[in-house]
Amino acid sequence: MSRSARSLGRFTSWLALCACGPAFAGTVTITPLLGVGTNEKQVAGLRQLMASELEFMPEVSGVTEAAAGPPNAACLTSTSCLGGLVQGTDQLLTGAVAITGSNFALDLVLYDKATNKVVRRKTATVPADATQLANSMTGVLREVLTGEGPKDEAATPAPGSFEDGDSEEGGFAPGAVMAPSAADPENLSF
């Protein structure tokens, strides 16, 4: 076997190991979600948000937005139906959305074209409020793509867990802002 053939073989093996990990999504087609009790504007907004979030995920190398989504809920469990929705990408992200009070109930499906299998199905309840929805969508999509839950954010410090101005060494804590004393009217300016 020639040296270049061995190198190519090693590279192909390395590439296969990297590409098959649980966090690999490659290119993704995203469809409009099936709406249950929602309007077109809500469904379009959700898809736009999801596509935008996918664009910034390191696991995704490209996003294609399909014009049509699954024709019915049965399609979400049918690999032949899901396979027909993939548009030249590695995987398909689709699902359904319903309104439950002030929240959206999502049922998301990740289908892999190469294996012709549903890789993951995730249900999640997210706030319908635009800001809260945007804040929660990254974690939901990451879990759909990788199977891993949202990464733990730094714990929010409890109230009163910081000292007010003075550090233990007797100086000021770095970054502390000292407000003028209310007892000294000369320090106040309006």
PDB file of C-alpha atoms in Angstrom:
ATOM      1  CA  MET A   1       0.000   0.000   0.000  1.00  0.00           C
ATOM      2  CA  SER A   2       1.384   3.390  -0.956  1.00  0.00           C
ATOM      3  CA  ARG A   3       2.160   6.070   1.574  1.00  0.00           C
ATOM      4  CA  SER A   4      -0.569   8.394   0.244  1.00  0.00           C
ATOM      5  CA  ALA A   5      -3.166   5.606   0.409  1.00  0.00           C
ATOM      6  CA  ARG A   6      -2.277   4.937   4.059  1.00  0.00           C
ATOM      7  CA  SER A   7      -2.478   8.647   4.864  1.00  0.00           C
ATOM      8  CA  LEU A   8      -5.834   8.890   3.121  1.00  0.00           C
ATOM      9  CA  GLY A   9      -7.051   5.842   5.036  1.00  0.00           C
ATOM     10  CA  ARG A  10      -5.980   7.329   8.366  1.00  0.00           C
ATOM     11  CA  PHE A  11      -7.561  10.678   7.508  1.00  0.00           C
ATOM     12  CA  THR A  12     -10.820   8.979   6.495  1.00  0.00           C
ATOM     13  CA  SER A  13     -10.856   6.982   9.740  1.00  0.00           C
ATOM     14  CA  TRP A  14     -10.179  10.108  11.792  1.00  0.00           C
ATOM     15  CA  LEU A  15     -12.888  12.013   9.922  1.00  0.00           C
ATOM     16  CA  ALA A  16     -15.391   9.196  10.498  1.00  0.00           C
ATOM     17  CA  LEU A  17     -14.641   9.161  14.232  1.00  0.00           C
ATOM     18  CA  CYS A  18     -15.105  12.908  14.505  1.00  0.00           C
ATOM     19  CA  ALA A  19     -18.264  13.023  12.403  1.00  0.00           C
ATOM     20  CA  CYS A  20     -20.100  10.237  14.194  1.00  0.00           C
ATOM     21  CA  GLY A  21     -20.019  11.725  17.667  1.00  0.00           C
ATOM     22  CA  PRO A  22     -23.256  12.621  19.402  1.00  0.00           C
ATOM     23  CA  ALA A  23     -22.710  16.352  18.903  1.00  0.00           C
ATOM     24  CA  PHE A  24     -22.379  16.252  15.097  1.00  0.00           C
ATOM     25  CA  ALA A  25     -25.271  17.725  13.181  1.00  0.00           C
ATOM     26  CA  GLY A  26     -23.567  18.980  10.001  1.00  0.00           C
ATOM     27  CA  THR A  27     -26.054  20.665   7.714  1.00  0.00           C
ATOM     28  CA  VAL A  28     -29.676  20.912   8.810  1.00  0.00           C
ATOM     29  CA  THR A  29     -32.959  21.505   6.995  1.00  0.00           C
ATOM     30  CA  ILE A  30     -35.519  23.213   9.227  1.00  0.00           C
ATOM     31  CA  THR A  31     -39.200  23.169   8.317  1.00  0.00           C
ATOM     32  CA  PRO A  32     -42.156  25.187   9.509  1.00  0.00           C
ATOM     33  CA  LEU A  33     -43.597  23.489  12.589  1.00  0.00           C
ATOM     34  CA  LEU A  34     -47.077  22.004  12.601  1.00  0.00           C
ATOM     35  CA  GLY A  35     -49.194  24.548  14.441  1.00  0.00           C
ATOM     36  CA  VAL A  36     -51.912  23.463  16.852  1.00  0.00           C
ATOM     37  CA  GLY A  37     -53.934  26.453  18.037  1.00  0.00           C
ATOM     38  CA  THR A  38     -51.280  28.842  16.718  1.00  0.00           C
ATOM     39  CA  ASN A  39     -51.337  31.333  13.898  1.00  0.00           C
ATOM     40  CA  GLU A  40     -49.046  31.536  10.873  1.00  0.00           C
ATOM     41  CA  LYS A  41     -47.115  34.475  12.307  1.00  0.00           C
ATOM     42  CA  GLN A  42     -46.254  32.561  15.502  1.00  0.00           C
ATOM     43  CA  VAL A  43     -45.121  29.486  13.559  1.00  0.00           C
ATOM     44  CA  ALA A  44     -43.006  31.619  11.190  1.00  0.00           C
ATOM     45  CA  GLY A  45     -41.459  33.477  14.126  1.00  0.00           C
ATOM     46  CA  LEU A  46     -40.534  30.237  15.890  1.00  0.00           C
ATOM     47  CA  ARG A  47     -38.912  28.831  12.767  1.00  0.00           C
ATOM     48  CA  GLN A  48     -36.983  32.049  12.186  1.00  0.00           C
ATOM     49  CA  LEU A  49     -35.731  32.038  15.787  1.00  0.00           C
ATOM     50  CA  MET A  50     -34.758  28.368  15.584  1.00  0.00           C
ATOM     51  CA  ALA A  51     -32.929  28.851  12.263  1.00  0.00           C
ATOM     52  CA  SER A  52     -31.057  31.823  13.694  1.00  0.00           C
ATOM     53  CA  GLU A  53     -30.040  29.868  16.804  1.00  0.00           C
ATOM     54  CA  LEU A  54     -28.858  26.930  14.663  1.00  0.00           C
ATOM     55  CA  GLU A  55     -26.641  29.241  12.590  1.00  0.00           C
ATOM     56  CA  PHE A  56     -24.639  30.094  15.723  1.00  0.00           C
ATOM     57  CA  MET A  57     -24.241  26.535  17.005  1.00  0.00           C
ATOM     58  CA  PRO A  58     -20.801  25.010  16.426  1.00  0.00           C
ATOM     59  CA  GLU A  59     -22.358  21.608  15.662  1.00  0.00           C
ATOM     60  CA  VAL A  60     -24.149  23.031  12.614  1.00  0.00           C
ATOM     61  CA  SER A  61     -22.258  23.928   9.443  1.00  0.00           C
ATOM     62  CA  GLY A  62     -25.263  25.167   7.464  1.00  0.00           C
ATOM     63  CA  VAL A  63     -29.027  25.675   7.690  1.00  0.00           C
ATOM     64  CA  THR A  64     -31.596  25.358   4.908  1.00  0.00           C
ATOM     65  CA  GLU A  65     -35.133  26.594   5.533  1.00  0.00           C
ATOM     66  CA  ALA A  66     -37.740  24.442   3.791  1.00  0.00           C
ATOM     67  CA  ALA A  67     -40.899  26.084   2.490  1.00  0.00           C
ATOM     68  CA  ALA A  68     -43.134  23.195   3.547  1.00  0.00           C
ATOM     69  CA  GLY A  69     -43.306  21.297   6.790  1.00  0.00           C
ATOM     70  CA  PRO A  70     -44.732  17.925   7.710  1.00  0.00           C
ATOM     71  CA  PRO A  71     -48.230  17.461   6.265  1.00  0.00           C
ATOM     72  CA  ASN A  72     -49.577  15.959   9.512  1.00  0.00           C
ATOM     73  CA  ALA A  73     -48.559  14.710  12.949  1.00  0.00           C
ATOM     74  CA  ALA A  74     -48.108  11.148  11.657  1.00  0.00           C
ATOM     75  CA  CYS A  75     -45.200  12.383   9.532  1.00  0.00           C
ATOM     76  CA  LEU A  76     -43.196  13.097  12.686  1.00  0.00           C
ATOM     77  CA  THR A  77     -42.851   9.352  13.301  1.00  0.00           C
ATOM     78  CA  SER A  78     -42.518   8.234   9.663  1.00  0.00           C
ATOM     79  CA  THR A  79     -38.953   8.057   8.370  1.00  0.00           C
ATOM     80  CA  SER A  80     -40.164   7.926   4.758  1.00  0.00           C
ATOM     81  CA  CYS A  81     -42.160  11.128   5.270  1.00  0.00           C
ATOM     82  CA  LEU A  82     -39.306  12.858   7.115  1.00  0.00           C
ATOM     83  CA  GLY A  83     -36.817  11.753   4.452  1.00  0.00           C
ATOM     84  CA  GLY A  84     -38.941  13.470   1.825  1.00  0.00           C
ATOM     85  CA  LEU A  85     -38.597  16.796   3.660  1.00  0.00           C
ATOM     86  CA  VAL A  86     -34.771  16.831   3.769  1.00  0.00           C
ATOM     87  CA  GLN A  87     -33.417  19.244   1.177  1.00  0.00           C
ATOM     88  CA  GLY A  88     -29.841  18.234   0.425  1.00  0.00           C
ATOM     89  CA  THR A  89     -28.677  18.393   4.039  1.00  0.00           C
ATOM     90  CA  ASP A  90     -27.472  15.822   6.564  1.00  0.00           C
ATOM     91  CA  GLN A  91     -30.336  16.184   8.999  1.00  0.00           C
ATOM     92  CA  LEU A  92     -33.854  17.547   9.361  1.00  0.00           C
ATOM     93  CA  LEU A  93     -35.302  19.472  12.295  1.00  0.00           C
ATOM     94  CA  THR A  94     -39.078  19.609  12.360  1.00  0.00           C
ATOM     95  CA  GLY A  95     -41.927  19.167  14.787  1.00  0.00           C
ATOM     96  CA  ALA A  96     -45.113  20.655  16.153  1.00  0.00           C
ATOM     97  CA  VAL A  97     -46.041  23.572  18.389  1.00  0.00           C
ATOM     98  CA  ALA A  98     -49.150  24.235  20.470  1.00  0.00           C
ATOM     99  CA  ILE A  99     -50.134  27.081  22.758  1.00  0.00           C
ATOM    100  CA  THR A 100     -50.653  26.115  26.395  1.00  0.00           C
ATOM    101  CA  GLY A 101     -51.629  29.179  28.395  1.00  0.00           C
ATOM    102  CA  SER A 102     -48.785  31.680  28.100  1.00  0.00           C
ATOM    103  CA  ASN A 103     -46.339  29.055  26.826  1.00  0.00           C
ATOM    104  CA  PHE A 104     -45.522  27.137  23.673  1.00  0.00           C
ATOM    105  CA  ALA A 105     -45.426  23.347  23.898  1.00  0.00           C
ATOM    106  CA  LEU A 106     -42.791  22.116  21.428  1.00  0.00           C
ATOM    107  CA  ASP A 107     -42.423  18.600  20.057  1.00  0.00           C
ATOM    108  CA  LEU A 108     -39.181  18.602  18.061  1.00  0.00           C
ATOM    109  CA  VAL A 109     -37.809  15.795  15.893  1.00  0.00           C
ATOM    110  CA  LEU A 110     -34.237  15.431  14.595  1.00  0.00           C
ATOM    111  CA  TYR A 111     -34.017  13.055  11.630  1.00  0.00           C
ATOM    112  CA  ASP A 112     -30.736  11.803  10.125  1.00  0.00           C
ATOM    113  CA  LYS A 113     -30.749  11.252   6.364  1.00  0.00           C
ATOM    114  CA  ALA A 114     -27.712   8.909   6.248  1.00  0.00           C
ATOM    115  CA  THR A 115     -29.147   6.415   8.742  1.00  0.00           C
ATOM    116  CA  ASN A 116     -32.818   7.057   7.847  1.00  0.00           C
ATOM    117  CA  LYS A 117     -33.616   7.259  11.560  1.00  0.00           C
ATOM    118  CA  VAL A 118     -35.117   9.682  14.020  1.00  0.00           C
ATOM    119  CA  VAL A 119     -32.033  10.541  16.061  1.00  0.00           C
ATOM    120  CA  ARG A 120     -33.848  12.374  18.828  1.00  0.00           C
ATOM    121  CA  ARG A 121     -37.280  13.586  19.809  1.00  0.00           C
ATOM    122  CA  LYS A 122     -37.649  16.288  22.446  1.00  0.00           C
ATOM    123  CA  THR A 123     -40.680  17.878  24.031  1.00  0.00           C
ATOM    124  CA  ALA A 124     -40.259  21.184  25.797  1.00  0.00           C
ATOM    125  CA  THR A 125     -42.421  23.945  27.183  1.00  0.00           C
ATOM    126  CA  VAL A 126     -41.035  27.406  26.506  1.00  0.00           C
ATOM    127  CA  PRO A 127     -42.426  30.859  27.330  1.00  0.00           C
ATOM    128  CA  ALA A 128     -44.394  32.562  24.551  1.00  0.00           C
ATOM    129  CA  ASP A 129     -42.923  35.919  25.619  1.00  0.00           C
ATOM    130  CA  ALA A 130     -40.412  36.863  22.897  1.00  0.00           C
ATOM    131  CA  THR A 131     -37.489  37.658  25.213  1.00  0.00           C
ATOM    132  CA  GLN A 132     -37.931  34.603  27.427  1.00  0.00           C
ATOM    133  CA  LEU A 133     -38.467  32.416  24.357  1.00  0.00           C
ATOM    134  CA  ALA A 134     -35.212  33.611  22.791  1.00  0.00           C
ATOM    135  CA  ASN A 135     -33.355  32.978  26.055  1.00  0.00           C
ATOM    136  CA  SER A 136     -34.616  29.400  26.368  1.00  0.00           C
ATOM    137  CA  MET A 137     -34.421  28.267  22.724  1.00  0.00           C
ATOM    138  CA  THR A 138     -30.633  27.773  22.648  1.00  0.00           C
ATOM    139  CA  GLY A 139     -30.734  25.144  25.393  1.00  0.00           C
ATOM    140  CA  VAL A 140     -33.687  23.330  23.834  1.00  0.00           C
ATOM    141  CA  LEU A 141     -32.024  23.154  20.409  1.00  0.00           C
ATOM    142  CA  ARG A 142     -28.675  22.110  21.868  1.00  0.00           C
ATOM    143  CA  GLU A 143     -30.388  19.221  23.622  1.00  0.00           C
ATOM    144  CA  VAL A 144     -32.152  18.197  20.401  1.00  0.00           C
ATOM    145  CA  LEU A 145     -28.881  18.261  18.442  1.00  0.00           C
ATOM    146  CA  THR A 146     -26.525  16.721  20.991  1.00  0.00           C
ATOM    147  CA  GLY A 147     -28.692  14.857  23.471  1.00  0.00           C
ATOM    148  CA  GLU A 148     -27.026  16.836  26.243  1.00  0.00           C
ATOM    149  CA  GLY A 149     -29.022  19.098  28.525  1.00  0.00           C
ATOM    150  CA  PRO A 150     -28.385  22.813  28.702  1.00  0.00           C
ATOM    151  CA  LYS A 151     -24.982  23.720  30.061  1.00  0.00           C
ATOM    152  CA  ASP A 152     -25.070  24.854  33.680  1.00  0.00           C
ATOM    153  CA  GLU A 153     -24.848  28.586  33.866  1.00  0.00           C
ATOM    154  CA  ALA A 154     -22.882  30.184  36.668  1.00  0.00           C
ATOM    155  CA  ALA A 155     -25.027  30.146  39.757  1.00  0.00           C
ATOM    156  CA  THR A 156     -26.685  33.438  40.542  1.00  0.00           C
ATOM    157  CA  PRO A 157     -25.263  34.760  43.795  1.00  0.00           C
ATOM    158  CA  ALA A 158     -27.674  35.014  46.683  1.00  0.00           C
ATOM    159  CA  PRO A 159     -28.660  38.505  47.794  1.00  0.00           C
ATOM    160  CA  GLY A 160     -26.284  39.784  50.455  1.00  0.00           C
ATOM    161  CA  SER A 161     -23.479  37.443  49.438  1.00  0.00           C
ATOM    162  CA  PHE A 162     -21.292  40.380  48.405  1.00  0.00           C
ATOM    163  CA  GLU A 163     -19.721  42.853  50.750  1.00  0.00           C
ATOM    164  CA  ASP A 164     -20.609  46.501  50.404  1.00  0.00           C
ATOM    165  CA  GLY A 165     -17.464  48.289  49.254  1.00  0.00           C
ATOM    166  CA  ASP A 166     -14.808  47.249  51.781  1.00  0.00           C
ATOM    167  CA  SER A 167     -12.863  44.068  51.206  1.00  0.00           C
ATOM    168  CA  GLU A 168     -11.479  41.868  53.992  1.00  0.00           C
ATOM    169  CA  GLU A 169      -8.067  43.501  53.594  1.00  0.00           C
ATOM    170  CA  GLY A 170      -9.500  46.870  54.598  1.00  0.00           C
ATOM    171  CA  GLY A 171      -9.406  48.402  51.118  1.00  0.00           C
ATOM    172  CA  PHE A 172     -12.104  48.558  48.514  1.00  0.00           C
ATOM    173  CA  ALA A 173     -13.277  45.559  46.554  1.00  0.00           C
ATOM    174  CA  PRO A 174     -12.173  45.691  42.897  1.00  0.00           C
ATOM    175  CA  GLY A 175     -14.881  47.235  40.765  1.00  0.00           C
ATOM    176  CA  ALA A 176     -16.856  48.508  43.750  1.00  0.00           C
ATOM    177  CA  VAL A 177     -18.722  51.732  43.139  1.00  0.00           C
ATOM    178  CA  MET A 178     -18.820  54.071  46.053  1.00  0.00           C
ATOM    179  CA  ALA A 179     -21.941  56.183  46.292  1.00  0.00           C
ATOM    180  CA  PRO A 180     -21.828  59.537  48.063  1.00  0.00           C
ATOM    181  CA  SER A 181     -22.860  59.320  51.673  1.00  0.00           C
ATOM    182  CA  ALA A 182     -26.368  60.566  52.395  1.00  0.00           C
ATOM    183  CA  ALA A 183     -25.043  61.888  55.710  1.00  0.00           C
ATOM    184  CA  ASP A 184     -22.690  64.298  53.897  1.00  0.00           C
ATOM    185  CA  PRO A 185     -24.818  66.740  51.835  1.00  0.00           C
ATOM    186  CA  GLU A 186     -21.685  68.296  50.277  1.00  0.00           C
ATOM    187  CA  ASN A 187     -21.097  65.062  48.328  1.00  0.00           C
ATOM    188  CA  LEU A 188     -24.527  65.181  46.712  1.00  0.00           C
ATOM    189  CA  SER A 189     -25.004  66.984  43.424  1.00  0.00           C
ATOM    190  CA  PHE A 190     -28.145  67.385  41.371  1.00  0.00           C
TER     191      PHE A 190
END
